[in-house]
Coordinates of C-alpha atoms and ligand atoms in Angstrom, one line a residue:
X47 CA 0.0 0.0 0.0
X48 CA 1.6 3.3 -1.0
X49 CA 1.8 5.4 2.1
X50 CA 1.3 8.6 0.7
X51 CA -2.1 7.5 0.7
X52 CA -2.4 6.8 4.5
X53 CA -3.8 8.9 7.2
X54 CA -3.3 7.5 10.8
X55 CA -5.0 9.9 13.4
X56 CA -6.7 9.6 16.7
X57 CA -10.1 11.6 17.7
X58 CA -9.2 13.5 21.0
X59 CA -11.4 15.7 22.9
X60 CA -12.6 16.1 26.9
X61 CA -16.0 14.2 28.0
X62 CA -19.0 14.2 25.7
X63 CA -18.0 16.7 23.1
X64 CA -18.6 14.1 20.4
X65 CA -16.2 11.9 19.6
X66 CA -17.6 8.9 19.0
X67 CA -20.5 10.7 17.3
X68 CA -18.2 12.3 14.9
X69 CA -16.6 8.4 14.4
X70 CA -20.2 7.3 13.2
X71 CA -20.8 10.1 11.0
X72 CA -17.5 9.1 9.4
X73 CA -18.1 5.5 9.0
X74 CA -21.5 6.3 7.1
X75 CA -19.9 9.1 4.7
X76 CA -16.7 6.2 3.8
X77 CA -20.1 3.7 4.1
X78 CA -18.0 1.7 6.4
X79 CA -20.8 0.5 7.9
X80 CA -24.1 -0.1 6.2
X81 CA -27.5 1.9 7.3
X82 CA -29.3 -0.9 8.6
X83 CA -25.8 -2.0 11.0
X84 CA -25.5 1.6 12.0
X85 CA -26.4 2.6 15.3
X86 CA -25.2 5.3 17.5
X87 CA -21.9 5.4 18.7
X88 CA -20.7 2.5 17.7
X89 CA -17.4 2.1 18.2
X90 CA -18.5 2.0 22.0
X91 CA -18.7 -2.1 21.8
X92 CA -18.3 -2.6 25.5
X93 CA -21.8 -3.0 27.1
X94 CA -20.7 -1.0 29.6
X95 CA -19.7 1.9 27.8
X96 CA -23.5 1.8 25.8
X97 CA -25.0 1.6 29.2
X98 CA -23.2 4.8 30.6
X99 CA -22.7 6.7 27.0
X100 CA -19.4 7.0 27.8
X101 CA -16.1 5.3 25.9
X102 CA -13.7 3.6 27.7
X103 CA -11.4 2.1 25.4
X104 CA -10.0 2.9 22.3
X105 CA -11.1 1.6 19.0
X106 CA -9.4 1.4 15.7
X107 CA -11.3 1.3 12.5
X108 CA -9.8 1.0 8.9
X109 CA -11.8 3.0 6.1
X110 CA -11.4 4.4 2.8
X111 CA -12.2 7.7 1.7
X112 CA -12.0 9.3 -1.7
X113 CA -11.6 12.5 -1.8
X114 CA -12.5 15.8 -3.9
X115 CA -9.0 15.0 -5.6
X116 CA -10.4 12.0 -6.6
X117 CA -8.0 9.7 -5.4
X118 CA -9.4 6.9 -2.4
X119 CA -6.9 6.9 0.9
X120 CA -6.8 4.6 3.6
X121 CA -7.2 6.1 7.1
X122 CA -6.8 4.6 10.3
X123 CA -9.6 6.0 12.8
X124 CA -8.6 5.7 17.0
X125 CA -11.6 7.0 19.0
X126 CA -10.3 7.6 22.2
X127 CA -12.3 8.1 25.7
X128 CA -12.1 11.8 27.2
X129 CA -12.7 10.9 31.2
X130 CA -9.2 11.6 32.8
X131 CA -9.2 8.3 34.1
X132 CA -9.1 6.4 31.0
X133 CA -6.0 9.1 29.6
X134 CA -4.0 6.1 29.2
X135 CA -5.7 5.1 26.0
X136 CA -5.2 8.4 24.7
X137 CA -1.7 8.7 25.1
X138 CA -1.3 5.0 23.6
X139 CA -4.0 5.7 20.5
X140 CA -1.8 8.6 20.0
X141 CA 1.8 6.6 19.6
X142 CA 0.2 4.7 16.9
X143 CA -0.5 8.1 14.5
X144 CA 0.7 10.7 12.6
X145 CA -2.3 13.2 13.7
X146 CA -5.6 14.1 16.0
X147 CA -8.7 15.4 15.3
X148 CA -9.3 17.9 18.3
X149 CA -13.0 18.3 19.1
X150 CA -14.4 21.0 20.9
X151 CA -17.8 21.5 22.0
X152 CA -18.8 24.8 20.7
X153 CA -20.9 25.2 23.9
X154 CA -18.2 24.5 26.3
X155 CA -15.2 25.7 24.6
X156 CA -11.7 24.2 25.6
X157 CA -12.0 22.3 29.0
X158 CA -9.4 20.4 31.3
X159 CA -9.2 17.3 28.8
X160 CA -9.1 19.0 26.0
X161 CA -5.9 20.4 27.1
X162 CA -4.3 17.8 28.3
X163 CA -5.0 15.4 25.4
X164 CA -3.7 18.7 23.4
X165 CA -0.2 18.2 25.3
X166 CA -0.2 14.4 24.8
X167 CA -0.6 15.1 21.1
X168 CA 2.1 17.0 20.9
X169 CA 4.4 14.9 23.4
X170 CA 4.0 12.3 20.3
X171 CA 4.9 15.4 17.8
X172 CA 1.1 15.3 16.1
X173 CA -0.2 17.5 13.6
X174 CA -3.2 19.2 15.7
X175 CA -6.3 19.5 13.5
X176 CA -9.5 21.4 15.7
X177 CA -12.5 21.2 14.7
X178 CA -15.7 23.1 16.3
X179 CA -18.6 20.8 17.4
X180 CA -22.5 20.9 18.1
X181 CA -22.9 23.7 15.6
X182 CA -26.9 23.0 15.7
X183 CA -27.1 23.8 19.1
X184 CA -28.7 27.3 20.2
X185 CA -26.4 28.1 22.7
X186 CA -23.6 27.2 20.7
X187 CA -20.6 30.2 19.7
X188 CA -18.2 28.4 17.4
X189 CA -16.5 32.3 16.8
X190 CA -15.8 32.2 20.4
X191 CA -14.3 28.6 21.0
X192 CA -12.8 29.6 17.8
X193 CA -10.9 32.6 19.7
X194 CA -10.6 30.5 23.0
X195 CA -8.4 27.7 21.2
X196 CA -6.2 29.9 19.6
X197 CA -5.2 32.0 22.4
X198 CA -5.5 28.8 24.8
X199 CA -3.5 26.3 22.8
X200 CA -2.4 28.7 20.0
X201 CA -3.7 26.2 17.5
X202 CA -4.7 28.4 13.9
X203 CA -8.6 28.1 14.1
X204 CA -9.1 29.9 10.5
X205 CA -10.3 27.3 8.4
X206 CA -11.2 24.6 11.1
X207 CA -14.8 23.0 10.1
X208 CA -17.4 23.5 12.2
X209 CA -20.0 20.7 12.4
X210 CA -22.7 19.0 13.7
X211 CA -21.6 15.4 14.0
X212 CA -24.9 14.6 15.1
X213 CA -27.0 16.0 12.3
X214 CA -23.7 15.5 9.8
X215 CA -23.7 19.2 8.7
X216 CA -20.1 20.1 7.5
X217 CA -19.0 16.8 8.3
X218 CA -17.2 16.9 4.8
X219 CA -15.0 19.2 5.1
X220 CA -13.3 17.0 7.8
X221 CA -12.5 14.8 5.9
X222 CA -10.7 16.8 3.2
X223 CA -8.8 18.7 6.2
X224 CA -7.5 15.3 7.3
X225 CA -6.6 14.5 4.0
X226 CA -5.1 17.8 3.3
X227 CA -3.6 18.6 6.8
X228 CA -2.9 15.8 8.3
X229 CA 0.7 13.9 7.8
X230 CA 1.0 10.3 6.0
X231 CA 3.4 7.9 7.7
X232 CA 6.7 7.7 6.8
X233 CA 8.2 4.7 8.2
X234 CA 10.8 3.1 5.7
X235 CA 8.6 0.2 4.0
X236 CA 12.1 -2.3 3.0
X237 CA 13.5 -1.8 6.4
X238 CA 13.3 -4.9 8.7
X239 CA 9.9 -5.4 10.4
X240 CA 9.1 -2.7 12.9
X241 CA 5.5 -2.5 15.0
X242 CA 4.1 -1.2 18.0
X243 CA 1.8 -3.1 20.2
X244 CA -0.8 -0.7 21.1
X245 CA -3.5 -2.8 22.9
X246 CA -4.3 -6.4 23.3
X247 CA -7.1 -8.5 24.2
X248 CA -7.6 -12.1 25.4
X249 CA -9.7 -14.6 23.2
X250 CA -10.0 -18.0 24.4
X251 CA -9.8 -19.7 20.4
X252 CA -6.5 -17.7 19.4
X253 CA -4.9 -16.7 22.5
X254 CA -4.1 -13.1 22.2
X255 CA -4.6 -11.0 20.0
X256 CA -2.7 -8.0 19.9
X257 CA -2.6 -4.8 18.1
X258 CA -0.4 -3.3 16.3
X259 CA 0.8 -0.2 14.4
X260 CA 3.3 -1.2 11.5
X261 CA 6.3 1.4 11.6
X262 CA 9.1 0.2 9.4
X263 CA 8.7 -3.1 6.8
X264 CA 6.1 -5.5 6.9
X265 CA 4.4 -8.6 8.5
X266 CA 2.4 -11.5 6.7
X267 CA 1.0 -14.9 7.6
X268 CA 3.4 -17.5 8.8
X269 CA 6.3 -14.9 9.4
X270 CA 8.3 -15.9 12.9
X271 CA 8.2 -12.8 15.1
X272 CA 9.9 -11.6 18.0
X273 CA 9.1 -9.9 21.0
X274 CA 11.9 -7.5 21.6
X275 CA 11.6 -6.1 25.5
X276 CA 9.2 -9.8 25.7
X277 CA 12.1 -12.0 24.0
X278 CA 9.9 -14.6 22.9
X279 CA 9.5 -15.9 19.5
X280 CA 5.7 -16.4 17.8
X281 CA 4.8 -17.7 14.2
X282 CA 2.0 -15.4 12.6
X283 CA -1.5 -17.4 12.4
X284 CA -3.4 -14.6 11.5
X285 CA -3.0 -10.7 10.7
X286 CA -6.4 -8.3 9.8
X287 CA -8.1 -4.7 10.4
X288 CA -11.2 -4.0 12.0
X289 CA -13.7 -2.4 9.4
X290 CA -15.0 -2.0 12.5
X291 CA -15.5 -5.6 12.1
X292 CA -12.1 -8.1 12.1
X293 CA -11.6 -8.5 8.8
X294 CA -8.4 -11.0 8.0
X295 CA -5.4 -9.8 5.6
X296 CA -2.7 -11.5 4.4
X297 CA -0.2 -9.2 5.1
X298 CA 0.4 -5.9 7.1
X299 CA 2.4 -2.9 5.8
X300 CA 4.1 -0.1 6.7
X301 CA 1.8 2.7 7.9
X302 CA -0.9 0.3 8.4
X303 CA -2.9 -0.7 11.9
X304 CA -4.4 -3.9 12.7
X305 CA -4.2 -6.9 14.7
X306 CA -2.1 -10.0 14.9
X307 CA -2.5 -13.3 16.1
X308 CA 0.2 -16.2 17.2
X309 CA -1.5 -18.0 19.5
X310 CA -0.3 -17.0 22.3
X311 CA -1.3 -18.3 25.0
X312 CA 1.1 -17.2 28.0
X313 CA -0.3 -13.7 29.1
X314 CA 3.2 -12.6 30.4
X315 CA 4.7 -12.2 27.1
X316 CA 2.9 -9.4 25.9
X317 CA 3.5 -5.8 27.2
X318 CA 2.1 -3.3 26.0
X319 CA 4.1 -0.6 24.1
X320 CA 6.5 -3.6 23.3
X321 CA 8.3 -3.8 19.9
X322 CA 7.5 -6.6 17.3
X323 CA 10.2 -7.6 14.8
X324 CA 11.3 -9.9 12.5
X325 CA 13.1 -12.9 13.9
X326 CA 15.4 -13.8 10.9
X327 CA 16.3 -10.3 10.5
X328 CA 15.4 -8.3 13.5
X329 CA 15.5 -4.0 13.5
X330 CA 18.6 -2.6 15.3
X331 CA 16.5 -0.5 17.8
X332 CA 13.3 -1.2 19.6
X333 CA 10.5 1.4 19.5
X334 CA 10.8 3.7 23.1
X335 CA 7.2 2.1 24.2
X336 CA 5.2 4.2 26.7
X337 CA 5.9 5.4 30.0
X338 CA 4.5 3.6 33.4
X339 CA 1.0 5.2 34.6
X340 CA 1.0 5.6 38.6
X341 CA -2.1 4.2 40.1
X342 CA -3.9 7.4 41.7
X343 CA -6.3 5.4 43.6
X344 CA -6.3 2.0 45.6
X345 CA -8.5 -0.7 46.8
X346 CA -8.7 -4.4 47.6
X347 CA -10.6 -6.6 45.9
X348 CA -11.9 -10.2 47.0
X349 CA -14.2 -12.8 45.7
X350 CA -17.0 -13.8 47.8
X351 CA -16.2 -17.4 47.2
X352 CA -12.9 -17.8 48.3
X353 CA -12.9 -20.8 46.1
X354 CA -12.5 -18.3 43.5
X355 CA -9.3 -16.9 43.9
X356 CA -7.2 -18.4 41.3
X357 CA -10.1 -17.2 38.9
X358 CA -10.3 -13.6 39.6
X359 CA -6.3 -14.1 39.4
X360 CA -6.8 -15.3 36.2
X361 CA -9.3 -12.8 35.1
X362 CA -7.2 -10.0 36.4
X363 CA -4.6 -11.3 34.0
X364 CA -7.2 -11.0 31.1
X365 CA -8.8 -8.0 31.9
X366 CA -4.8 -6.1 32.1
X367 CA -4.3 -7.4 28.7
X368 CA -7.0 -5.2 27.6
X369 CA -6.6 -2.6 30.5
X370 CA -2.7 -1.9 30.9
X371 CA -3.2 1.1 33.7
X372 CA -4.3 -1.8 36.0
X373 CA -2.1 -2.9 38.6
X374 CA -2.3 -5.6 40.9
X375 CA -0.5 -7.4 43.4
X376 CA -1.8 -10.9 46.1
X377 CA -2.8 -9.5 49.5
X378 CA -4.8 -11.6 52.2
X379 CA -6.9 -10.2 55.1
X380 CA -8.3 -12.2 58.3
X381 CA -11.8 -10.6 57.0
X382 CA -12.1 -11.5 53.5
X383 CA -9.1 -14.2 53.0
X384 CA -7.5 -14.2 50.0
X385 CA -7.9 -11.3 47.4
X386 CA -5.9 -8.7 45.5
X387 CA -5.0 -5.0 46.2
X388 CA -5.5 -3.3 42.7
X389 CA -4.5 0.2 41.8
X390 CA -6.6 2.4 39.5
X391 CA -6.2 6.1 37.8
X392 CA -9.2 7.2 39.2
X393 CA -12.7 6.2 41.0
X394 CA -14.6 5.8 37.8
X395 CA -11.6 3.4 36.5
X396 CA -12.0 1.6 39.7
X397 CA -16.2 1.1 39.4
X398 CA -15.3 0.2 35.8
X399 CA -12.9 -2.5 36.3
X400 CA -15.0 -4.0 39.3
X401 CA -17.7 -4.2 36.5
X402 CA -15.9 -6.2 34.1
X403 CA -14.7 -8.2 36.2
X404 CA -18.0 -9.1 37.2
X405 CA -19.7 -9.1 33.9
X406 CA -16.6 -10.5 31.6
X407 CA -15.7 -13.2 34.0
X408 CA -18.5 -13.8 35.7
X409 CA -17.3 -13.0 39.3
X410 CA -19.1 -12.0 42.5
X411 CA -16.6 -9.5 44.2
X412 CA -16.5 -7.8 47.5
X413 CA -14.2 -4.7 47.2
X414 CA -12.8 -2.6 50.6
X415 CA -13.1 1.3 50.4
X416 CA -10.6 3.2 47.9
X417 CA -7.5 4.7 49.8
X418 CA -4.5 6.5 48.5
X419 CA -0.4 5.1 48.9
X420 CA 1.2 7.5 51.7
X421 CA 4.5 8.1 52.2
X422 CA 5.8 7.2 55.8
X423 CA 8.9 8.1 56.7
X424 CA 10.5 5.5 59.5
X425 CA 12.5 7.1 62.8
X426 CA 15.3 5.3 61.0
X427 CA 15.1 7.3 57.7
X428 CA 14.0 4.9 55.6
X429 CA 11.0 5.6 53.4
X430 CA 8.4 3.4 52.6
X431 CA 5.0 3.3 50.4
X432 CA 1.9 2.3 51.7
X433 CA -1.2 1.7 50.1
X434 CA -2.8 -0.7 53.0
X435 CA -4.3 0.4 55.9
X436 CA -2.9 -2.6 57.5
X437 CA 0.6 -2.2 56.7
X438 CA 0.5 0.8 58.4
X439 CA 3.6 0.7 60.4
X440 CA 3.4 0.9 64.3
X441 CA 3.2 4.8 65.4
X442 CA 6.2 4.4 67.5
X443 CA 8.4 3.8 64.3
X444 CA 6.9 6.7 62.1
X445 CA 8.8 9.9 61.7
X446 CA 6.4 11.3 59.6
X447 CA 3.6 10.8 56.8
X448 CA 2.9 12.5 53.9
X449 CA 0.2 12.0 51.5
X450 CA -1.0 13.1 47.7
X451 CA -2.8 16.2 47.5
X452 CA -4.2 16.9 43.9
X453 CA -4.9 20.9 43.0
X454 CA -9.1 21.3 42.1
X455 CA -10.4 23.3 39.8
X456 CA -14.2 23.6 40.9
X457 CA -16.5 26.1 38.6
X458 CA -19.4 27.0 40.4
X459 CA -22.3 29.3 39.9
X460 CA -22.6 32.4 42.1
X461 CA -24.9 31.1 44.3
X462 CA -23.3 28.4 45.6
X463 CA -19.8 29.3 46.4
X464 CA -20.5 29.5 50.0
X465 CA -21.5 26.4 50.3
X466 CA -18.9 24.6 48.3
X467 CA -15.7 26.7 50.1
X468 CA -17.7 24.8 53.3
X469 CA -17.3 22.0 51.9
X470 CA -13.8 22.4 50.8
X471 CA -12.5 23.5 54.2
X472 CA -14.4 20.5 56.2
X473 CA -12.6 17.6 53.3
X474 CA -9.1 19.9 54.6
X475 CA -9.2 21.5 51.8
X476 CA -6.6 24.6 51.3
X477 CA -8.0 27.8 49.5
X478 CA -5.7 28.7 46.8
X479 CA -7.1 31.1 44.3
X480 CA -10.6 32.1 43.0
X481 CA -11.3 33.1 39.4
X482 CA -13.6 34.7 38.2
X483 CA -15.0 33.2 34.5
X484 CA -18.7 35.2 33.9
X485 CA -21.5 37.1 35.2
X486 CA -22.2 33.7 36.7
X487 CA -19.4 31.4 36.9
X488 CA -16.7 31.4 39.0
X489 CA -13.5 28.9 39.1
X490 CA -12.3 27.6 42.9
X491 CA -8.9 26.4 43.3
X492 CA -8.1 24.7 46.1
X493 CA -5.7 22.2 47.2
X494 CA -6.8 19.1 48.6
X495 CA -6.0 15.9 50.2
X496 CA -6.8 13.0 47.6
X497 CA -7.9 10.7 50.2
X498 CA -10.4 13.0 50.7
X499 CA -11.5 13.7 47.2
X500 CA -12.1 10.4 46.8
X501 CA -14.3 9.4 50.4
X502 CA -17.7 11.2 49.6
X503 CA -16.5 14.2 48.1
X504 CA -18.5 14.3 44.7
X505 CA -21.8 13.1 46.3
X506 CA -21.7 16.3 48.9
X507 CA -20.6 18.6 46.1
X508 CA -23.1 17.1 44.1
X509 CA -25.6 17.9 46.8
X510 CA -24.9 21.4 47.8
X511 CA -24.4 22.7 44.4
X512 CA -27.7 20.9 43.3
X513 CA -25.3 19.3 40.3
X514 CA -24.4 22.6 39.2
X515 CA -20.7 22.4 40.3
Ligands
GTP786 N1 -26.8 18.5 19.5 C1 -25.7 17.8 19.3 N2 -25.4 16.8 20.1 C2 -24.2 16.1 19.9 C3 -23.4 16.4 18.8 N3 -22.3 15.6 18.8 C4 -22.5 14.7 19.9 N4 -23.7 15.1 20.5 C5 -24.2 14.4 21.7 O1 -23.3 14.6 22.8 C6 -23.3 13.4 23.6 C7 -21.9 12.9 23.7 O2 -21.5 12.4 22.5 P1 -20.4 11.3 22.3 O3 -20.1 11.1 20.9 O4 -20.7 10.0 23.1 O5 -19.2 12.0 23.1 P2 -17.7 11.5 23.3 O6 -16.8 12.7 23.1 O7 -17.4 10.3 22.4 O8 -17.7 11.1 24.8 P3 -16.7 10.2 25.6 O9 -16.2 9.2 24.7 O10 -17.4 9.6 26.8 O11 -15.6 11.2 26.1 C8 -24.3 12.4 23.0 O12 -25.5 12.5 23.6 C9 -24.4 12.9 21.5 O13 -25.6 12.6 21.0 C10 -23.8 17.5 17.9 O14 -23.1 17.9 17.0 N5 -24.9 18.1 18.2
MG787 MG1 -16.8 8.5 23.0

């Protein structure tokens, strides 16, 4: 496939402001996906993330687009989830392209994701390409998101479209900006075999299937393939792209994303951000891979049959392979016997993965309130980490303690501010700054323990501010 005619690019944006709904309106302009298949948002395949209209993984799609120049290009969709907590998929969709489509809401303007998925799109050197959503909407003021993005982020903001990907107005002229402004790939298409693993999932008939972004040469059926940071060896038993459906392909070039099977069986050898070559003649260097997320958040989790255990260790196993922020170590308590501690970027993460575990594996599961890791320092001067209550060392021993404190942004109408600096002050929180946005809206900053964001806080704020906060 001549990679001039590629476009790899990821669909970035904070909550809600239409990603996936912009993905659908794609697929049924390329007629990806047939009318009568069509449904909305559906890239969101999870049941979970249909039940809570939210994404939670990322999801590549292959298409083909011919555009006004009258040549067709291949282009290699990620929709990416825009809750904080699932950032991780972001910043590995974004490894795997040459571009993003930035989405703004043109009733909300640029928010906290939106610039932080802005900064991990240009961490990965990204052409930027904005677009304005929600055009239909009343409210909406695409000349002043316009405005906000290009003195927030500096990105140019004359000619970027502004749609409606629900009703499909202007829909169009995205596609010719990602033809026209986006980057093709430029990997070297004779050099020895060079692809990313991305993300991976485990299916009981092929063992796991991983996916990959081809950098440098290419991959077919039968080719022996190696593992680099892994070292383990594979044959190829099947290679494809999802159309959004799997569709199998012979072989995979340069520039092109899809998925690879080799059956694989032993979970272990696969981590994600890892380097697949060839094995007769390998690449010199291995692709940098991505950097180690820090669980934010901690709980333990146990099954209510403890007969259950090595299942839920086996799930857990499963459910990383498809969820690489997870952590997860053995811990055992006189309570609830024997059970993991898992660590999570955030509470929503943490409900999530308690859900799949459930659902996928068909678990029942008991898990203790979330906590946060402290830093205890001993009265010998060593340091330690603690992210259970009951290793809490004996007071005696402890020099001191020190704990995560995040810095909140909390916009709140007038009315409530009272209430919600309250709030603040009784969950320890420390008043930092206050600024003001409109007539009506004002932005709290406040620095705050994170064990105490994440025991109750949202329900009282929630409460007090009548959901307006
Ligand atoms: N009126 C209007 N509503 C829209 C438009 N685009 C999306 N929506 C609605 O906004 C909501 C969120 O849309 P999604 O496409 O799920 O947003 P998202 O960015 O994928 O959300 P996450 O993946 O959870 O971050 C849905 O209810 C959509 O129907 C639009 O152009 N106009
Ligand atoms: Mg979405």
């Amino acid at each position: 496939m001549d990679q001039k005619k590629i476009r790899n690019f990821s669909i970035i944006a904070h909550i809600d402001h239409g990603k996936s709904t912009l993905a659908d309106r794609i697929l049924e302009l390329t007629h990806t996906v047939e009318k009568r298949q069509m449904e909305d948002q559906i890239l969101d395949s999870l049941e979970l993330e249909r039940e809570r209209g939210i994404t939670i993984k990322l999801n590549v799609v292959q298409l083909r687009y011919t555009a006004n120049d009258g040549e067709t290009y291949v282009f290699h969709l990620i929709d990416t989830p825009g809750h904080v907590d699932f950032s991780y998929e972001v910043s590995r969709s974004l490894a795997a392209c040459d571009g993003a489509v930035l989405v703004v809401d043109a009733t909300q303007g640029v928010e906290a994701q939106t610039l932080a998925n802005v900064y991990l799109a240009l961490d990965n050197d990204l052409e930027i390409l904005p677009v304005i959503n929600k055009v239909d909407l009343p409210s909406s003021d695409p000349e002043k998101v316009k405005k906000e993005i290009e003195d927030i982020i500096g990105l140019d903001c004359t000619d970027a479209p502004c749609i409606s990907a629900k009703t499909g107005q202007n829909v169009d002229q995205v596609l010719e900006a990602i033809v026209k402004n986006l980057p093709a790939p430029n990997g070297d298409p004779d050099a020895p075999l060079k692809a990313l693993v991305f993300d991976s999932y485990y299916d009981s008939y092929r063992g796991v299937v991983v996916f990959i972004c081809v950098k440098d040469g290419e991959v077919k059926v039968g080719d022996r393939i190696r593992f680099m940071q892994a070292d383990s060896e594979y044959e190829v038993t099947e290679l494809g792209v999802k159309t959004p459906y799997e569709s199998k392909r012979e072989k995979l070039s340069a520039g092109e994303v899809g998925y690879l099977c080799a059956s694989i069986k032993s979970i272990q050898d696969i981590n994600i951000g890892d380097t697949i070559t060839s094995a007769k003649e390998p690449c010199k260097q291995a692709l940098p891979g991505y950097r180690k997320m820090n669980p934010m958040v901690y709980c333990g989790m146990y099954p209510t049959d403890n007969n259950k255990y090595n299942d839920l260790r086996d799930a857990l196993e499963k459910l990383q392979l498809n969820d690489s922020s997870l952590t997860f170590e053995a811990e055992s308590s006189k309570a609830l016997g024997f059970g993991f501690r898992l660590g999570f970027l955030g509470l929503l993460h943490m409900e999530v993965v308690q859900e799949r575990l459930e659902r996928e594996y068909n678990l029942n599961l008991i898990a203790t309130a979330p906590s946060v890791i402290y830093k205890v320092t001993m009265t010998d001067g060593t340091i330690r980490y603690i992210d259970n209550p009951s290793l809490m060392p004996e007071q005696n021993v402890i020099e001191c303690i020190e704990e995560p404190y995040v810095r909140a942004s909390i916009m709140v109408p007038n009315d409530y501010i009272g209430p919600i600096m309250q709030l603040s002050q009784d969950k320890r929180g420390i008043y930092k700054d206050m600024i003001y946005i409109d007539d009506n809206r004002n932005q709290l900053v406040y620095e705050m323990p994170l064990s105490e964001i994440i025991f109750e806080y949202f329900d009282r704020l929630r409460s007090v501010s009548r959901g307006y906060a």
